[in-house]
Structures are given as structure tokens and as C-alpha cells.
mmCIF file of C-alpha atoms and ligand atoms in Angstrom:
data_model
loop_
_atom_site.group_PDB
_atom_site.id
_atom_site.type_symbol
_atom_site.label_atom_id
_atom_site.label_comp_id
_atom_site.label_asym_id
_atom_site.label_seq_id
_atom_site.Cartn_x
_atom_site.Cartn_y
_atom_site.Cartn_z
ATOM 1 C CA MET Z 11 5.043 -12.309 -1.890
ATOM 2 C CA SER Z 12 3.906 -10.574 1.683
ATOM 3 C CA GLY Z 13 4.587 -12.028 5.175
ATOM 4 C CA TYR Z 14 1.400 -11.108 6.816
ATOM 5 C CA LEU Z 15 -1.163 -13.274 8.362
ATOM 6 C CA ALA Z 16 -4.115 -13.623 7.149
ATOM 7 C CA TRP Z 17 -6.813 -11.838 9.407
ATOM 8 C CA ASN Z 18 -8.166 -13.936 12.432
ATOM 9 C CA GLU Z 19 -9.675 -12.125 15.962
ATOM 10 C CA ALA Z 20 -7.022 -14.484 17.778
ATOM 11 C CA THR Z 21 -4.094 -13.480 16.754
ATOM 12 C CA ALA Z 22 -5.744 -9.740 16.802
ATOM 13 C CA ARG Z 23 -7.348 -10.430 20.083
ATOM 14 C CA ALA Z 24 -3.636 -11.194 21.231
ATOM 15 C CA VAL Z 25 -1.962 -8.077 19.438
ATOM 16 C CA ILE Z 26 -3.973 -5.770 21.406
ATOM 17 C CA ASP Z 27 -3.376 -7.380 24.602
ATOM 18 C CA GLU Z 28 0.178 -7.355 23.706
ATOM 19 C CA ASN Z 29 -0.302 -3.603 23.262
ATOM 20 C CA ARG Z 30 -3.187 -2.036 25.224
ATOM 21 C CA ALA Z 31 -1.223 -1.120 27.628
ATOM 22 C CA ALA Z 32 1.171 1.347 25.714
ATOM 23 C CA PRO Z 33 1.254 4.822 26.061
ATOM 24 C CA GLY Z 34 -1.721 6.258 23.771
ATOM 25 C CA ALA Z 35 -2.022 2.948 22.730
ATOM 26 C CA LEU Z 36 -5.151 2.749 20.015
ATOM 27 C CA LEU Z 37 -2.082 4.300 17.273
ATOM 28 C CA PRO Z 38 0.775 1.432 18.399
ATOM 29 C CA ILE Z 39 -2.160 -1.398 18.502
ATOM 30 C CA LEU Z 40 -2.489 0.027 14.959
ATOM 31 C CA HIS Z 41 0.898 0.220 14.291
ATOM 32 C CA ALA Z 42 1.533 -3.893 14.978
ATOM 33 C CA LEU Z 43 -2.158 -5.354 13.906
ATOM 34 C CA GLN Z 44 -0.850 -3.315 10.439
ATOM 35 C CA GLU Z 45 2.524 -5.150 10.879
ATOM 36 C CA THR Z 46 1.150 -8.634 11.609
ATOM 37 C CA PHE Z 47 -2.011 -8.607 8.688
ATOM 38 C CA GLY Z 48 -0.759 -6.336 6.192
ATOM 39 C CA TYR Z 49 -3.809 -3.981 6.918
ATOM 40 C CA VAL Z 50 -6.420 -2.789 10.038
ATOM 41 C CA ASP Z 51 -9.372 -4.953 9.551
ATOM 42 C CA ARG Z 52 -12.406 -3.553 9.763
ATOM 43 C CA ALA Z 53 -13.692 -5.983 12.437
ATOM 44 C CA ALA Z 54 -10.373 -5.258 14.533
ATOM 45 C CA GLU Z 55 -12.028 -1.841 15.320
ATOM 46 C CA PRO Z 56 -14.993 -3.268 17.825
ATOM 47 C CA LEU Z 57 -12.402 -5.443 19.613
ATOM 48 C CA ILE Z 58 -9.674 -2.300 19.929
ATOM 49 C CA ALA Z 59 -12.505 -0.022 21.191
ATOM 50 C CA ASP Z 60 -13.659 -2.704 23.937
ATOM 51 C CA ALA Z 61 -10.151 -3.397 25.076
ATOM 52 C CA LEU Z 62 -9.352 0.741 25.199
ATOM 53 C CA ASN Z 63 -12.923 1.550 26.882
ATOM 54 C CA LEU Z 64 -13.424 4.071 23.363
ATOM 55 C CA SER Z 65 -16.296 4.069 21.175
ATOM 56 C CA ARG Z 66 -15.906 2.249 17.310
ATOM 57 C CA ALA Z 67 -16.671 5.281 16.367
ATOM 58 C CA ASP Z 68 -13.113 6.980 17.877
ATOM 59 C CA VAL Z 69 -11.390 3.972 16.823
ATOM 60 C CA HIS Z 70 -12.470 4.001 13.210
ATOM 61 C CA GLY Z 71 -12.189 7.990 12.809
ATOM 62 C CA VAL Z 72 -8.414 6.748 13.736
ATOM 63 C CA VAL Z 73 -7.729 4.122 10.958
ATOM 64 C CA THR Z 74 -9.230 6.298 8.653
ATOM 65 C CA PHE Z 75 -8.020 9.908 9.354
ATOM 66 C CA TYR Z 76 -4.458 8.478 9.048
ATOM 67 C CA ALA Z 77 -3.180 7.654 5.562
ATOM 68 C CA ASP Z 78 -0.643 4.600 6.775
ATOM 69 C CA PHE Z 79 -2.885 2.745 8.013
ATOM 70 C CA ARG Z 80 -4.554 0.447 5.207
ATOM 71 C CA THR Z 81 -8.045 -1.108 5.717
ATOM 72 C CA ALA Z 82 -7.730 -3.684 3.362
ATOM 73 C CA PRO Z 83 -5.653 -6.177 2.354
ATOM 74 C CA PRO Z 84 -1.833 -4.808 0.793
ATOM 75 C CA ALA Z 85 -1.552 -5.717 -3.032
ATOM 76 C CA ALA Z 86 0.941 -9.125 -3.699
ATOM 77 C CA HIS Z 87 3.410 -5.714 -6.010
ATOM 78 C CA GLU Z 88 3.808 -2.068 -5.859
ATOM 79 C CA LEU Z 89 4.385 -0.102 -8.991
ATOM 80 C CA LYS Z 90 5.231 3.049 -8.079
ATOM 81 C CA LEU Z 91 5.384 5.382 -11.010
ATOM 82 C CA CYS Z 92 7.639 9.058 -10.514
ATOM 83 C CA ARG Z 93 5.656 11.658 -11.627
ATOM 84 C CA ALA Z 94 6.987 14.456 -10.795
ATOM 85 C CA GLU Z 95 8.269 17.375 -13.314
ATOM 86 C CA ALA Z 96 11.714 15.436 -15.013
ATOM 87 C CA CYS Z 97 10.252 12.637 -14.870
ATOM 88 C CA GLN Z 98 6.971 13.862 -16.647
ATOM 89 C CA SER Z 99 9.504 15.815 -19.754
ATOM 90 C CA MET Z 100 10.954 12.470 -20.268
ATOM 91 C CA GLY Z 101 7.836 10.387 -21.223
ATOM 92 C CA GLY Z 102 6.812 9.919 -17.806
ATOM 93 C CA ASP Z 103 3.469 10.790 -18.864
ATOM 94 C CA ARG Z 104 2.594 8.181 -21.599
ATOM 95 C CA LEU Z 105 4.358 5.736 -19.842
ATOM 96 C CA ALA Z 106 1.745 6.226 -16.956
ATOM 97 C CA ASP Z 107 -1.142 5.767 -18.895
ATOM 98 C CA THR Z 108 0.133 2.726 -20.677
ATOM 99 C CA ALA Z 109 0.246 0.768 -17.210
ATOM 100 C CA ARG Z 110 -2.746 2.498 -15.921
ATOM 101 C CA ARG Z 111 -4.230 0.719 -19.393
ATOM 102 C CA ARG Z 112 -2.963 -2.263 -19.195
ATOM 103 C CA LEU Z 113 -3.707 -2.791 -15.900
ATOM 104 C CA GLY Z 114 -6.573 -1.226 -15.644
ATOM 105 C CA ILE Z 115 -7.125 0.813 -12.743
ATOM 106 C CA GLY Z 116 -6.215 4.462 -11.548
ATOM 107 C CA PHE Z 117 -3.246 5.848 -8.981
ATOM 108 C CA GLY Z 118 -3.594 4.736 -5.390
ATOM 109 C CA GLU Z 119 -5.564 1.794 -7.173
ATOM 110 C CA ALA Z 120 -5.038 -2.002 -7.164
ATOM 111 C CA THR Z 121 -6.311 -4.920 -9.318
ATOM 112 C CA PRO Z 122 -9.418 -6.542 -7.877
ATOM 113 C CA ASP Z 123 -7.443 -9.748 -7.964
ATOM 114 C CA GLY Z 124 -5.090 -7.820 -5.200
ATOM 115 C CA ARG Z 125 -2.119 -8.544 -8.284
ATOM 116 C CA VAL Z 126 -0.452 -5.061 -8.093
ATOM 117 C CA ARG Z 127 -1.152 -1.503 -6.393
ATOM 118 C CA LEU Z 128 -0.395 1.724 -8.521
ATOM 119 C CA GLU Z 129 1.083 4.890 -6.727
ATOM 120 C CA PRO Z 130 2.339 7.605 -7.507
ATOM 121 C CA VAL Z 131 5.322 9.485 -6.627
ATOM 122 C CA TYR Z 132 6.772 12.586 -6.639
ATOM 123 C CA CYS Z 133 10.484 12.095 -7.519
ATOM 124 C CA LEU Z 134 12.537 9.565 -6.307
ATOM 125 C CA GLY Z 135 16.065 11.107 -6.562
ATOM 126 C CA LEU Z 136 16.856 9.360 -10.360
ATOM 127 C CA CYS Z 137 15.814 12.470 -12.106
ATOM 128 C CA SER Z 138 19.189 11.931 -14.626
ATOM 129 C CA VAL Z 139 17.868 8.841 -15.448
ATOM 130 C CA ALA Z 140 14.447 9.745 -15.616
ATOM 131 C CA PRO Z 141 11.293 8.313 -15.970
ATOM 132 C CA SER Z 142 12.314 6.723 -12.891
ATOM 133 C CA ALA Z 143 9.636 4.069 -11.970
ATOM 134 C CA MET Z 144 10.720 1.477 -8.867
ATOM 135 C CA LEU Z 145 8.395 -1.731 -8.080
ATOM 136 C CA ASP Z 146 8.155 -3.625 -4.686
ATOM 137 C CA GLY Z 147 11.687 -1.127 -3.910
ATOM 138 C CA ARG Z 148 13.395 -2.210 -6.550
ATOM 139 C CA ILE Z 149 14.634 0.638 -8.783
ATOM 140 C CA VAL Z 150 14.561 1.194 -12.371
ATOM 141 C CA GLY Z 151 15.544 4.299 -14.270
ATOM 142 C CA ARG Z 152 15.304 4.435 -18.055
ATOM 143 C CA LEU Z 153 11.889 3.673 -18.042
ATOM 144 C CA ASP Z 154 10.608 3.111 -21.640
ATOM 145 C CA ASP Z 155 8.114 0.679 -23.293
ATOM 146 C CA ARG Z 156 10.063 -2.102 -23.554
ATOM 147 C CA LYS Z 157 10.903 -1.678 -19.183
ATOM 148 C CA LEU Z 158 7.530 -0.796 -18.279
ATOM 149 C CA GLU Z 159 6.308 -3.965 -20.519
ATOM 150 C CA ALA Z 160 8.608 -6.035 -18.650
ATOM 151 C CA LEU Z 161 7.648 -5.038 -15.342
ATOM 152 C CA LEU Z 162 4.123 -5.703 -15.755
ATOM 153 C CA ALA Z 163 4.845 -9.132 -16.605
ATOM 154 C CA GLU Z 164 6.891 -9.772 -13.937
ATOM 155 C CA VAL Z 165 3.759 -8.413 -11.824
ATOM 156 C CA GLU Z 166 1.551 -10.526 -13.843
ATOM 157 C CA ARG Z 167 3.187 -13.622 -13.384
HETATM 158 S S1 FES F 13 11.533 14.278 -11.078
HETATM 159 FE FE1 FES F 13 11.859 11.518 -11.110
HETATM 160 S S2 FES F 13 12.630 10.572 -10.190
HETATM 161 FE FE2 FES F 13 13.415 13.029 -9.854
#
């Protein structure tokens, strides 16, 4: 599970204050907020705008421009399935369909209960044991129906 704090304004203000003097403070502040809460809450945007004398639109524009910034709390688990060629040719597509169907979400989405996020990756460097997956940073090679079921059971616990 994550070690992130739940969003709260007092901590957000402290994080903004700590970083406001940094050169080009906007990005350091956004990174620090994401490291603290796991994402950049929309409610942080006016606080940042006030601290840096920017418009809220400017801040929002930067948050949404960079794909690295999450705007919603991260899911508890992240399941990555390799969608690149070697894995596809070894049955990766069918396994991806199974994962999507079982979780009821598409790639780039999280389940509504926040339990798991499904992400595509394009080669994990494990083509020799394709198809490959990664659960919370743990690599899984030679993925098959049985292993996928085990991973899904793990995230559903
Ligand atoms: S293509 Fe999937 S690990 Fe290389």
C-alpha cells in the first residue's frame, strides 16, 4: 500500500512554502505535492497560484500538460502488461483482454474502488520469457492464464 498522506490543505501549504523559493518553483512544488499525497489535488492549484503569483489557469495548464502528474489518488496496485510485439506474438493480446474483462477497465484506467490501475508497457526487456507483466514493480515472465489469475487475485484481496 502507498505511504502517501491523505490530502489536506495544511500540509499542502507547508509543502508549497518549503519549495516556493526554488528556481522555477512551480514544477518543484508540483513534484513535492505528488510525493506527499501521491497526486496533485485540484484544491492545491489556487494555493500554488497565490504563492507564486500565477493564475489558476497557468497552474492547471502545467499540471495537465505533464503526463507525470496524477490528478487523482493513485490506485493501491499497478498492473502493467507488456503490449509490445514479442509479448503480443506469445498470446499477450488474449491475456490483456482477459485482464480488461476481469477488472472491467481499459488500459490507463483504475477500478472505481481504486484497487488497481491497468497500464500498458512497451517491452520490459523480458522478451525471452514473453509474455511479460509487472505487478507493483515485480516482474512476471511467461504469463499465462494461471499466473494472470494469481495476479488478479492478489490485487483483489
Ligand atoms: S516485448 Fe514484452 S518484454 Fe519485450
